Structure formats: structure tokens, C-alpha cells
PDB file of C-alpha atoms and ligand atoms in Angstrom:
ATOM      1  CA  UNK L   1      22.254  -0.877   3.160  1.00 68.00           C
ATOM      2  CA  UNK L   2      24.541  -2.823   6.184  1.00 89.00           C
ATOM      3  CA  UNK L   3      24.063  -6.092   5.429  1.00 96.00           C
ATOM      4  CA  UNK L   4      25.372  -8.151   8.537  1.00 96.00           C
ATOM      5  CA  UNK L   5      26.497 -11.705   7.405  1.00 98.00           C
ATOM      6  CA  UNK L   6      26.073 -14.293  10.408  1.00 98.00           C
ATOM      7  CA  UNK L   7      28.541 -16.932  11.233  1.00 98.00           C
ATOM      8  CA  UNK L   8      27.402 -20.583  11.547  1.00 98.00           C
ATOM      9  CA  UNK L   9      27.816 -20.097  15.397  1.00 98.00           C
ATOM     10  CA  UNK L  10      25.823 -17.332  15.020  1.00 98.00           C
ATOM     11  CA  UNK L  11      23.133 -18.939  13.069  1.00 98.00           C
ATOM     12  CA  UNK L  12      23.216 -22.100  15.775  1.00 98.00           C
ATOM     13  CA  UNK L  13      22.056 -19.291  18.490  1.00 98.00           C
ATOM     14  CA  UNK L  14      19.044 -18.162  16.118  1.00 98.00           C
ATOM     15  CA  UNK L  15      18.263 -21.576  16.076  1.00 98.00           C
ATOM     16  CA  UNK L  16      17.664 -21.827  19.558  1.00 98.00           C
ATOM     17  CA  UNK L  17      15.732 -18.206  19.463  1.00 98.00           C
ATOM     18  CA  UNK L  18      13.647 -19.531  16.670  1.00 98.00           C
ATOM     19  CA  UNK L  19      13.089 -23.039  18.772  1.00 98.00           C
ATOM     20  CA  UNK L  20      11.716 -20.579  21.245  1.00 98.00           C
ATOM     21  CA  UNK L  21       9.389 -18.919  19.062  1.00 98.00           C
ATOM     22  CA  UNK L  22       8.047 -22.579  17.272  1.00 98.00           C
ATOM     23  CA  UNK L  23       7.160 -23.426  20.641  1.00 98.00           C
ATOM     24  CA  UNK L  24       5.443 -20.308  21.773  1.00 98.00           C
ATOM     25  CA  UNK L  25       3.452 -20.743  18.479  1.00 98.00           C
ATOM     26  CA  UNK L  26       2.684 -24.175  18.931  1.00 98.00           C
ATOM     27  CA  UNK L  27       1.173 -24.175  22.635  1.00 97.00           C
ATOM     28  CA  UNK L  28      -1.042 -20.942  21.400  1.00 97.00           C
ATOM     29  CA  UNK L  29      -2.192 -22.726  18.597  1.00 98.00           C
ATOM     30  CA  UNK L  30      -3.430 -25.412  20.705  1.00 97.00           C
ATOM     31  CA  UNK L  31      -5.597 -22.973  23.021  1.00 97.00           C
ATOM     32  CA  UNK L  32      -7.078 -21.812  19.791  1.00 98.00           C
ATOM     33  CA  UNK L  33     -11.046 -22.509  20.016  1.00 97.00           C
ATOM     34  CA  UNK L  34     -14.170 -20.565  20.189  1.00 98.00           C
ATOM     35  CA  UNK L  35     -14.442 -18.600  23.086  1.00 98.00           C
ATOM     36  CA  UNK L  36     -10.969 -17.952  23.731  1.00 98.00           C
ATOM     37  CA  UNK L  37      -9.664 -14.529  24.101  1.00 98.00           C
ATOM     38  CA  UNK L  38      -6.705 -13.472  21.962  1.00 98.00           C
ATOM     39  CA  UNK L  39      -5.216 -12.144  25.310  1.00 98.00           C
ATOM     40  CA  UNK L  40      -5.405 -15.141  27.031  1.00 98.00           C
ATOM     41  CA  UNK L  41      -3.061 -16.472  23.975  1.00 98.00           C
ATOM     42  CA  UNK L  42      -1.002 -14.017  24.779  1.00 98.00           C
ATOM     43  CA  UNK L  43      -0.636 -14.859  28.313  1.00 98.00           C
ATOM     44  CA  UNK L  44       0.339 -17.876  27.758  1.00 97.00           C
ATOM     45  CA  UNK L  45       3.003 -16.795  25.039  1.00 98.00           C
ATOM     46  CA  UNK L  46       4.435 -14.691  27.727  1.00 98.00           C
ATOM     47  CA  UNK L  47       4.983 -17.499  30.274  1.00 98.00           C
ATOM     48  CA  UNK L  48       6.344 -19.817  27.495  1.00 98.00           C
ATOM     49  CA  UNK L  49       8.583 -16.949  26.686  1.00 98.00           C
ATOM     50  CA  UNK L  50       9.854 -15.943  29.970  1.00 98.00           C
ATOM     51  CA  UNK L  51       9.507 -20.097  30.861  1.00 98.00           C
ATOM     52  CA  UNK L  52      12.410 -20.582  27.859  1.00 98.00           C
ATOM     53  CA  UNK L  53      14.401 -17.393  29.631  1.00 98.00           C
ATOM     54  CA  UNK L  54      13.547 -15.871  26.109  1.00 98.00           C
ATOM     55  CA  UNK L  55      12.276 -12.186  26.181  1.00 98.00           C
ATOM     56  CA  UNK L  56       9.464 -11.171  23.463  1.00 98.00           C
ATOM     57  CA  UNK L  57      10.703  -8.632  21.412  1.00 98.00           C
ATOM     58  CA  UNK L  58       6.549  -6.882  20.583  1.00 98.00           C
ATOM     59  CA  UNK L  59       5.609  -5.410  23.470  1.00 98.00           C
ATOM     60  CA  UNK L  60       6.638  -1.843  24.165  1.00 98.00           C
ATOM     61  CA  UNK L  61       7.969  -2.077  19.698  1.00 98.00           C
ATOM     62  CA  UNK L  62       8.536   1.929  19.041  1.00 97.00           C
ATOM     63  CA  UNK L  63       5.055   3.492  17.442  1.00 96.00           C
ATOM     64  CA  UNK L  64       2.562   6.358  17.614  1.00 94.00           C
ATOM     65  CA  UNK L  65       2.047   4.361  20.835  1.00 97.00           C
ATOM     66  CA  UNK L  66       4.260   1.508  22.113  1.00 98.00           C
ATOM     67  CA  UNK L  67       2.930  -1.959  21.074  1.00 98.00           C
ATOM     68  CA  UNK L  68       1.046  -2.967  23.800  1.00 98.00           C
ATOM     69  CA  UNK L  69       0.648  -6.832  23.655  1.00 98.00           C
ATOM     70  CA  UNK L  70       3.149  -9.586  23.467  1.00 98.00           C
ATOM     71  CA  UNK L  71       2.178 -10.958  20.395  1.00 98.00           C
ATOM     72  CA  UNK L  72       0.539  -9.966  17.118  1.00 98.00           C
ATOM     73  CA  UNK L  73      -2.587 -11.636  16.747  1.00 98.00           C
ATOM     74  CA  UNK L  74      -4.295 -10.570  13.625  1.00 98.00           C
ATOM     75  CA  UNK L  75      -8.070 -12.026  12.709  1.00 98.00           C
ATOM     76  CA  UNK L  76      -9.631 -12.228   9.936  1.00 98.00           C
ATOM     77  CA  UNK L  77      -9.317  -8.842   7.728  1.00 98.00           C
ATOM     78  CA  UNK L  78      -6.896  -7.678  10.038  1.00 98.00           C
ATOM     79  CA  UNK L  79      -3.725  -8.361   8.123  1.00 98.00           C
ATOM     80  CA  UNK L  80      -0.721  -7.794  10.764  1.00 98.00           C
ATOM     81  CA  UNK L  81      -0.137  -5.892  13.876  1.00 98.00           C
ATOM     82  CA  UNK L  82      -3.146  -6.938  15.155  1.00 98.00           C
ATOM     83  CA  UNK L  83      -3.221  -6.530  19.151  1.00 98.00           C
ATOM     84  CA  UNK L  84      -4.194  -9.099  21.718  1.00 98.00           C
ATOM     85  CA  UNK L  85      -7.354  -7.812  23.986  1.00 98.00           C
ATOM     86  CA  UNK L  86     -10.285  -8.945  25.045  1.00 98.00           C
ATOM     87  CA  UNK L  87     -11.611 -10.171  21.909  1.00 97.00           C
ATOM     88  CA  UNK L  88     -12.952 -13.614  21.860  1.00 98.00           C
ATOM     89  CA  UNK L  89     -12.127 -15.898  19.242  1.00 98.00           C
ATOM     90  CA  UNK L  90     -15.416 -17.358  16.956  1.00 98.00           C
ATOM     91  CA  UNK L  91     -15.681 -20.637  15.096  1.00 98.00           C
ATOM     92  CA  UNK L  92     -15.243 -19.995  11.639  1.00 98.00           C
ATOM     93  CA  UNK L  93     -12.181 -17.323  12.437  1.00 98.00           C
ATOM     94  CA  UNK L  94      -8.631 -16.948  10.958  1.00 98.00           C
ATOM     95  CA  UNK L  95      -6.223 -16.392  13.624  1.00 98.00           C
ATOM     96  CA  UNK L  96      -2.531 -14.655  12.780  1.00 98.00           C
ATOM     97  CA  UNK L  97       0.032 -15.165  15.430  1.00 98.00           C
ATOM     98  CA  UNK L  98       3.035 -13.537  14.954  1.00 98.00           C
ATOM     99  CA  UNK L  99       6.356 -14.131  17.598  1.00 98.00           C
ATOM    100  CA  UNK L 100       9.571 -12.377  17.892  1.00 98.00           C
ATOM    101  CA  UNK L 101      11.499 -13.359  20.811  1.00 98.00           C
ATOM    102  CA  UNK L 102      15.222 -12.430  21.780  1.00 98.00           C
ATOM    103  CA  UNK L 103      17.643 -14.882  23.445  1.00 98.00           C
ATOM    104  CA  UNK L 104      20.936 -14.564  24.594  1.00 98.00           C
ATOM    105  CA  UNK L 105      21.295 -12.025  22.376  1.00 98.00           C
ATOM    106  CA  UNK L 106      19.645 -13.213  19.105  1.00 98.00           C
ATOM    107  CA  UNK L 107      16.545 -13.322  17.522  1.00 98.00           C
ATOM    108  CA  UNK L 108      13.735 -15.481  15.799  1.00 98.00           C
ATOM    109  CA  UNK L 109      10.314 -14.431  14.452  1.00 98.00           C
ATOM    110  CA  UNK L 110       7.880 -16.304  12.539  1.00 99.00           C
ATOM    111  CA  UNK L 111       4.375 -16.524  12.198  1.00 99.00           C
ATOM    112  CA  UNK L 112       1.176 -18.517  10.799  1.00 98.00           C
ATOM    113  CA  UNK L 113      -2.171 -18.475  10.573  1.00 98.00           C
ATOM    114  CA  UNK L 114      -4.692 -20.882  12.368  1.00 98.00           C
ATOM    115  CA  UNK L 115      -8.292 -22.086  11.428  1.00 98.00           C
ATOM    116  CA  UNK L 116     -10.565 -22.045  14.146  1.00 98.00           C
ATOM    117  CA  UNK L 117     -13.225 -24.667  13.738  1.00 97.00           C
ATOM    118  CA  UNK L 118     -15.303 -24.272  10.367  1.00 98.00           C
ATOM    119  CA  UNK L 119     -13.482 -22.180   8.237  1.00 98.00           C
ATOM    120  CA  UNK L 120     -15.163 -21.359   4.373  1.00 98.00           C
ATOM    121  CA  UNK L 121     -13.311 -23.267   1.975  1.00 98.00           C
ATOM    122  CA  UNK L 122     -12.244 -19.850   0.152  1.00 98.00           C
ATOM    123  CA  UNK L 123     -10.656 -18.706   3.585  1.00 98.00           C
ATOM    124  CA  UNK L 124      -9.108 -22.269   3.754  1.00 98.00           C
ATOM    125  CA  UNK L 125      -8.012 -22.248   0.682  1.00 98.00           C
ATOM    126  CA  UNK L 126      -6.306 -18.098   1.394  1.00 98.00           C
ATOM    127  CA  UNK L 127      -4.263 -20.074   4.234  1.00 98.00           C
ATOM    128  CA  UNK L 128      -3.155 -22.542   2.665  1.00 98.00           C
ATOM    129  CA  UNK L 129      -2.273 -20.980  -0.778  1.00 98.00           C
ATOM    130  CA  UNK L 130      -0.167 -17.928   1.144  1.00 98.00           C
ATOM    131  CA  UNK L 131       1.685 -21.030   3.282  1.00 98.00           C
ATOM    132  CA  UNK L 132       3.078 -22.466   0.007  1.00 98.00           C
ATOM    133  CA  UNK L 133       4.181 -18.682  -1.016  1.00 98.00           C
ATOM    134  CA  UNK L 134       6.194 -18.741   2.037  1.00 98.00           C
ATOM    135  CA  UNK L 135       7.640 -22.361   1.061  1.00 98.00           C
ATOM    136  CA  UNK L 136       7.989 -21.121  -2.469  1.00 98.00           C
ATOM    137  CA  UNK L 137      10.421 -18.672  -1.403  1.00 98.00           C
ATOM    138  CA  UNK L 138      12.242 -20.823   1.009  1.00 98.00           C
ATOM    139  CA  UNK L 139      12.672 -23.823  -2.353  1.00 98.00           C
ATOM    140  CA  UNK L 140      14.292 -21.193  -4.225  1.00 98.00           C
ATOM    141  CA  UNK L 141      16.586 -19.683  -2.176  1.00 98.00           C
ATOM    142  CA  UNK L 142      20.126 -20.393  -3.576  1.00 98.00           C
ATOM    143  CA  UNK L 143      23.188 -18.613  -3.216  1.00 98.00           C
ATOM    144  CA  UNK L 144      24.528 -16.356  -6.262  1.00 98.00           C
ATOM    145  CA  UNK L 145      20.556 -15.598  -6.959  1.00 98.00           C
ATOM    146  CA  UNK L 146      18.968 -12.092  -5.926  1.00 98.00           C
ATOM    147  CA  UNK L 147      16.181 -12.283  -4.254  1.00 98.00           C
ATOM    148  CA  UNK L 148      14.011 -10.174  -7.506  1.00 98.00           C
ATOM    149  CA  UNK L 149      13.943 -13.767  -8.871  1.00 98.00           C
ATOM    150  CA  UNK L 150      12.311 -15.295  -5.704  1.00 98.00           C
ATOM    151  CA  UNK L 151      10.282 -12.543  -4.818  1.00 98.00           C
ATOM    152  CA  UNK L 152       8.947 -12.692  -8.580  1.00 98.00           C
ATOM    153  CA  UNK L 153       7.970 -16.592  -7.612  1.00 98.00           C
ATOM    154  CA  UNK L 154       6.309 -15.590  -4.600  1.00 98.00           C
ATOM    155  CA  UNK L 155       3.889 -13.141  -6.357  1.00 98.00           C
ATOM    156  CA  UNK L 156       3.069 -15.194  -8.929  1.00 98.00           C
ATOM    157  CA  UNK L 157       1.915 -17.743  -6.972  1.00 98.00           C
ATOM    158  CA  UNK L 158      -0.094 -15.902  -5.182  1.00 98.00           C
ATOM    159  CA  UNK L 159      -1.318 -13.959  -7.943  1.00 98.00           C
ATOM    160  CA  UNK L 160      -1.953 -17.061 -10.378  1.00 98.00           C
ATOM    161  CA  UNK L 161      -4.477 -18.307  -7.428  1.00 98.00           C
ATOM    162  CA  UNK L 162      -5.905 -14.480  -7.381  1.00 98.00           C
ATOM    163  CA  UNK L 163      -4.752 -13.718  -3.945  1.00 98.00           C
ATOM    164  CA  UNK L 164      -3.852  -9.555  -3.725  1.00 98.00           C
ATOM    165  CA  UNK L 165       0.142  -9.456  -2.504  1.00 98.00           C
ATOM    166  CA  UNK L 166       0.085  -6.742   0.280  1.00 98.00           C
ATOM    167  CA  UNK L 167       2.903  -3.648  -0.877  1.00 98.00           C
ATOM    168  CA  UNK L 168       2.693  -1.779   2.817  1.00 98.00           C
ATOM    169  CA  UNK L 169       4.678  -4.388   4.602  1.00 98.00           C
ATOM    170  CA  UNK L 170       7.503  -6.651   3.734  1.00 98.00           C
ATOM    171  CA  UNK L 171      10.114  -9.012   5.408  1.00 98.00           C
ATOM    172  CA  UNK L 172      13.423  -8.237   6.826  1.00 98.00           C
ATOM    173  CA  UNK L 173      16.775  -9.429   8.181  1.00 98.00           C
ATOM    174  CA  UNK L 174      17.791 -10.243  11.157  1.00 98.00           C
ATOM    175  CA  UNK L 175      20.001 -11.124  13.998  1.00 98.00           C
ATOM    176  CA  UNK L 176      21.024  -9.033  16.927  1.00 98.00           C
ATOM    177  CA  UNK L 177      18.532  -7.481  16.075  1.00 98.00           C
ATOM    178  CA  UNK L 178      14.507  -7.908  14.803  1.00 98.00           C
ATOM    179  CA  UNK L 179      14.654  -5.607  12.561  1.00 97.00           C
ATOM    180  CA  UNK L 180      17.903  -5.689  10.462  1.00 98.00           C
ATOM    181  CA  UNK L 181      18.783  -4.607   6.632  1.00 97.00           C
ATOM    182  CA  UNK L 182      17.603  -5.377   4.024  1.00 98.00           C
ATOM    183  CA  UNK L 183      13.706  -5.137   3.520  1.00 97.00           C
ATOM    184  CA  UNK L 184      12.686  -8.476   2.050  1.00 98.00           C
ATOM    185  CA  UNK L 185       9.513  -7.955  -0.239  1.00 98.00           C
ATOM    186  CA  UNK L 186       6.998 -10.592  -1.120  1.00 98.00           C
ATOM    187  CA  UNK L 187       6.696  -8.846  -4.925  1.00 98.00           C
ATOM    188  CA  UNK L 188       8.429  -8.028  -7.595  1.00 98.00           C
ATOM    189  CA  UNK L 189       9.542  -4.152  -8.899  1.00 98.00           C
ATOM    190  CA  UNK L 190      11.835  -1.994 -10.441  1.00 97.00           C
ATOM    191  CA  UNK L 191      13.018  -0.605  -7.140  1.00 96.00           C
ATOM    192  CA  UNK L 192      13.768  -3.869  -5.838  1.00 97.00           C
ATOM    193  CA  UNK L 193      15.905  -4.678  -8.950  1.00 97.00           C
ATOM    194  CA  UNK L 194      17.819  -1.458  -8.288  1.00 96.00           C
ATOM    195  CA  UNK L 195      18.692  -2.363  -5.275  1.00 95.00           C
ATOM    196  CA  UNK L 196      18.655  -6.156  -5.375  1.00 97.00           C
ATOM    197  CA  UNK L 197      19.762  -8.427  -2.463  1.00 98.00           C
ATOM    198  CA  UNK L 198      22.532 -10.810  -3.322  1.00 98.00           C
ATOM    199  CA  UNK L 199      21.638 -14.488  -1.935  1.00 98.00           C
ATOM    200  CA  UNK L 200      24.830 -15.181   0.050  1.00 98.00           C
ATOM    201  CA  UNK L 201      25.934 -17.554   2.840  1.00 98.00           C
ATOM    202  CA  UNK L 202      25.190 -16.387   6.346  1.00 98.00           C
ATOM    203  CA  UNK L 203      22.527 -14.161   5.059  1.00 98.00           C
ATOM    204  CA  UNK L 204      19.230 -14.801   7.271  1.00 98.00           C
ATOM    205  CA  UNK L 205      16.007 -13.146   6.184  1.00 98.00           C
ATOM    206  CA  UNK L 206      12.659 -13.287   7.747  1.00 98.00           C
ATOM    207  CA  UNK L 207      10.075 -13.723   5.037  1.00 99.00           C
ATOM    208  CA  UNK L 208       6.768 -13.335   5.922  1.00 98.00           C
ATOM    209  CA  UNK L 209       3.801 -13.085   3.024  1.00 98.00           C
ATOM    210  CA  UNK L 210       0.833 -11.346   3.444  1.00 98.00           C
ATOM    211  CA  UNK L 211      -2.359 -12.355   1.113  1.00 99.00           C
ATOM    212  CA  UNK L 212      -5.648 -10.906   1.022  1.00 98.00           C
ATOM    213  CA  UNK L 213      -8.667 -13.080  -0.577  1.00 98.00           C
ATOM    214  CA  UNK L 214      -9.473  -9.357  -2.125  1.00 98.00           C
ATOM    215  CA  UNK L 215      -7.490  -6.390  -2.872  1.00 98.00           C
ATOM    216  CA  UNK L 216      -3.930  -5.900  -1.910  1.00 98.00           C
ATOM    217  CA  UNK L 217      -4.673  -2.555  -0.366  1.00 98.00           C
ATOM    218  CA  UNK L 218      -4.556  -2.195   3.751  1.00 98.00           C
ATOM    219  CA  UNK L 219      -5.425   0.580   5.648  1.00 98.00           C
ATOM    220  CA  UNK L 220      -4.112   1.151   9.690  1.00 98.00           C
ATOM    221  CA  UNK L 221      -6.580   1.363  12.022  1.00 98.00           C
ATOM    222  CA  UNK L 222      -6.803   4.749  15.178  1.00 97.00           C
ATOM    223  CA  UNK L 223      -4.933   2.093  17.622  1.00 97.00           C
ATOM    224  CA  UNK L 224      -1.787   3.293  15.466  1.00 97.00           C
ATOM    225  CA  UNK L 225      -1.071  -0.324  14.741  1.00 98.00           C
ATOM    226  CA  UNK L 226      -3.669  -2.817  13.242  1.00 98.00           C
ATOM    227  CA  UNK L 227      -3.841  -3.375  10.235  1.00 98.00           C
ATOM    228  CA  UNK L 228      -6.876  -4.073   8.508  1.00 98.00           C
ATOM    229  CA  UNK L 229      -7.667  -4.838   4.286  1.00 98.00           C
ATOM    230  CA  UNK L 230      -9.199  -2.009   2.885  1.00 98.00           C
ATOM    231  CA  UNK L 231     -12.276  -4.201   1.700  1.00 98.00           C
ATOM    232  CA  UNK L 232     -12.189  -5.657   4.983  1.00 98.00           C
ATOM    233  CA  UNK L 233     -11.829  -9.341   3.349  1.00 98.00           C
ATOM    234  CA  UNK L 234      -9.892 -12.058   5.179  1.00 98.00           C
ATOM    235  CA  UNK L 235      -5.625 -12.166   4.917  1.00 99.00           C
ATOM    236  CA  UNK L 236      -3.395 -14.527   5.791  1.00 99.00           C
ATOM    237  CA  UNK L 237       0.167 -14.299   7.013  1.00 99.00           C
ATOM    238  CA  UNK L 238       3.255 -16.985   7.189  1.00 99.00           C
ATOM    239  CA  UNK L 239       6.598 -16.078   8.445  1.00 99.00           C
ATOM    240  CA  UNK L 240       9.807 -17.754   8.968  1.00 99.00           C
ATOM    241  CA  UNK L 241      13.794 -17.100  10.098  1.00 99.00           C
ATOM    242  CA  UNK L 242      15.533 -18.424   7.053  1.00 99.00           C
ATOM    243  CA  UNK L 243      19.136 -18.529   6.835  1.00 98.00           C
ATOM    244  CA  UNK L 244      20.715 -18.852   3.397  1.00 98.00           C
ATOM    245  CA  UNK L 245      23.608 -22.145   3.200  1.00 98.00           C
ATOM    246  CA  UNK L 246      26.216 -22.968   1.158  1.00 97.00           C
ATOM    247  CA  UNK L 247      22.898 -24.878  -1.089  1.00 97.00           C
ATOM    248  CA  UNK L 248      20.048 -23.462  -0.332  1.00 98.00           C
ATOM    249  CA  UNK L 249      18.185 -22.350   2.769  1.00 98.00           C
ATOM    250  CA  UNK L 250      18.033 -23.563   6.791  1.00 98.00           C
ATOM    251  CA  UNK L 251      14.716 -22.445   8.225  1.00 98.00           C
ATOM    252  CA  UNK L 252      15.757 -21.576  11.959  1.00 98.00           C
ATOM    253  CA  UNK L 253      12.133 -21.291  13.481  1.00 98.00           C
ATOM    254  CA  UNK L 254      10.447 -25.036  12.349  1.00 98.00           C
ATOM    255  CA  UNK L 255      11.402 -26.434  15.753  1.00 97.00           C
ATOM    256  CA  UNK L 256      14.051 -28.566  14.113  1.00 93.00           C
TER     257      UNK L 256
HETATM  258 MG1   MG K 301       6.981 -11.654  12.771  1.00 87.08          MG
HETATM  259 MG1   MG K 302       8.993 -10.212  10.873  1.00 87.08          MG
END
């Protein structure tokens, strides 16, 4: 593993990446309603993006076939990867928006999940529950502690409220680049322990849980890309930029 450390001046310009990407989440979340289309979402994330002289860094994303859309918008049982079309938006729905945008040279990605009008309180409850993973791991980020122990925090929170942890995908650094060493899982294992990360200044991870209300099994849909639960039950995903301090952790993508 290359493990790139970031400077503080470094970190600064991921700040201003992530600001990029809390706003592009915030102005989709408030088109969210039924009747909407998820590609009119993304639209709109597109001319935030190009608006902030940000560049999204989804569409075109190396695959069986490049990712078409600018966003991920997952609903429902699709988990991540989902991609925006012409598929309107229902009362009741889960929504997953997930952003990665580039600028001046750096990146931020984050993502959450939005309720869309009456959502049942066992859905509500998926959200919320998989939100607190994510600030679970962001509490107990420290440096001199491998991430095994958080990870191990993360699962059991989610597993204590009988949540399945999804295996298939996991978080990652980042910087220059979206997609940087080291995977960052959202579970515990042996093979994580044999290859532990070492919690260090300058270190910025984007953790992003994944919960399903049923099994932790997923399954990728023909389109090459979404991702769907294999029991087709609702999942929820969070995601932030999280640098690790001297103390503890700076998330870079709350709009702070
Ligand atoms: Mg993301
Ligand atoms: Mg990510």
C-alpha cells in the first residue's frame, strides 16, 4: 500500500472540494419530492458543479461501461452506484446521493441518504441508525489507533440494531485523487488486522457505510453498475472526507 500523507495546505484545498460537494448535496436534497426525476437531480448537481468551477469526478468512472450520470443516486434496495435516469422519485422513497467532485486539483466525496415524504418507521429508523455508524467512526478516530478498532465500532453498531454491514464495497483514501490507498472497511476481519491502517496525521479517508434493513449480501445489476440487496430490502448509505488531526478527526465535506 502507498499511503499519501496530506499537508495541512493540502487538507485546506479538500476543504474547499468537499464545500463543493456539501453544497451540491444540499440544493439536490431540496428538489427531493415526489415526482421528481433522479436525472433532473442530477442536472442540477452538474450546474452547481460546473457553477463552483468544480468538475464531478462520476461520470465517464472506468467500468464494463463508463458511468454514465453525474451522480450516484441509489433508491431504495439499490445500495450504491445507482444511476440517475428517468426514474421518478415516489413518496415513501429512500434516496442515496453520492458526490465526488475535483477542484483545483483535489478531491471531496460524501454522501447521504434522503427521506422522501412518508417514509416506514423501519426505513427511518435504517437511515438514521447507518448515519450514527458514519459518526461513530468519525468520534473515534484518534491518532496512534488502527482503524480494526474503529471499523470493529462501526459494525457493531450497526449490527447491535440488526442492520446487515455490506462486505462488497468499502471506503477509501483520498486526495489527488478519488480513489487513493488504503481501502477503508466498515467491518471488522482478520485480513484487515493483517494489514491494518495506522491512524496518523494528514491521513484523510472517505468512510462511507452501507446498511441493509436485511441481509448484507448485494448483487450488481446488467447496467454493470447498480447495485441492488440481494433480498431487494431497503439500504442506506453515509459518506464523508475525513481527515485525521493531531486529536482526532476534521470532516472536510460538512460545509464548515
Ligand atoms: Mg462517494
Ligand atoms: Mg467514496
Amino acid at each position: 500500500m502507498a499511503i499519501k500523507l496530506k499537508s495541512k495546505e493540502q487538507i485546506e484545498k479538500m476543504r474547499l472540494a468537499g464545500r463543493v460537494v456539501h453544497q451540491v448535496l444540499d440544493h439536490c436534497g431540496k428538489m427531493l419530492r415526489p415526482g421528481v426525476t433522479t436525472k433532473e437531480i442530477d442536472d442540477e448537481a452538474l450546474r452547481v458543479m460546473t457553477h463552483a468551477g468544480a468538475k464531478g469526478l462520476f461520470k465517464g468512472y472506468p467500468g464494463k461501461v463508463p458511468f454514465p450520470s453525474n451522480l450516484c443516486i441509489s433508491v431504495n434496495e439499490v445500495v450504491v452506484h445507482g444511476i440517475a435516469d428517468d426514474r421518478v422519485v415516489k413518496d415513501g422513497d429512500i434516496v442515496g446521493i453520492d458526490c465526488g467532485v475535483e477542484l483545483d486539483g483535489w478531491c471531496g466525496d460524501s454522501a447521504r441518504t434522503f427521506l422522501v415524504g412518508n417514509v416506514k418507521p423501519e426505513v427511518r429508523r435504517l437511515c438514521e441508525v447507518t448515519k450514527l455508524v458514519l459518526e461513530v467512526a468519525i468520534e473515534n478516530i484518534r491518532p496512534g489507533r488502527k482503524w480494526s478498532q474503529v471499523a470493529r465500532l462501526m459494525q457493531s453498531y450497526a449490527e447491535s440494531h440488526a442492520l446487515g454491514v455490506v462486505r462488497d464495497f468499502v471506503g477509501h483514501g483520498i486526495g489527488s485523487k478519488m480513489h487513493e490507498d488504503p481501502k477503508v472497511p466498515n467491518f471488522d476481519s482478520a485480513e484487515l488486522r493483517r494489514n491494518d491502517i495506522l491512524l496518523r496525521e494528514g491521513l484523510v479517508l472517505a468512510i462511507e457505510p452501507m446498511c441493509n434493513l436485511g441481509v448484507k449480501e448485494v448483487v450488481t445489476l446488467d447496467d454493470g453498475w447498480t447495485v441492488v440487496t440481494a433480498d431487494r430490502l431497503p439500504s442506506a448509505h453515509y459518506e464523508h472526507t475525513v481527515a485525521v488531526t493531531d486529536t482526532g478527526a476534521d470532516v472536510l465535506t460538512n460545509g464548515q
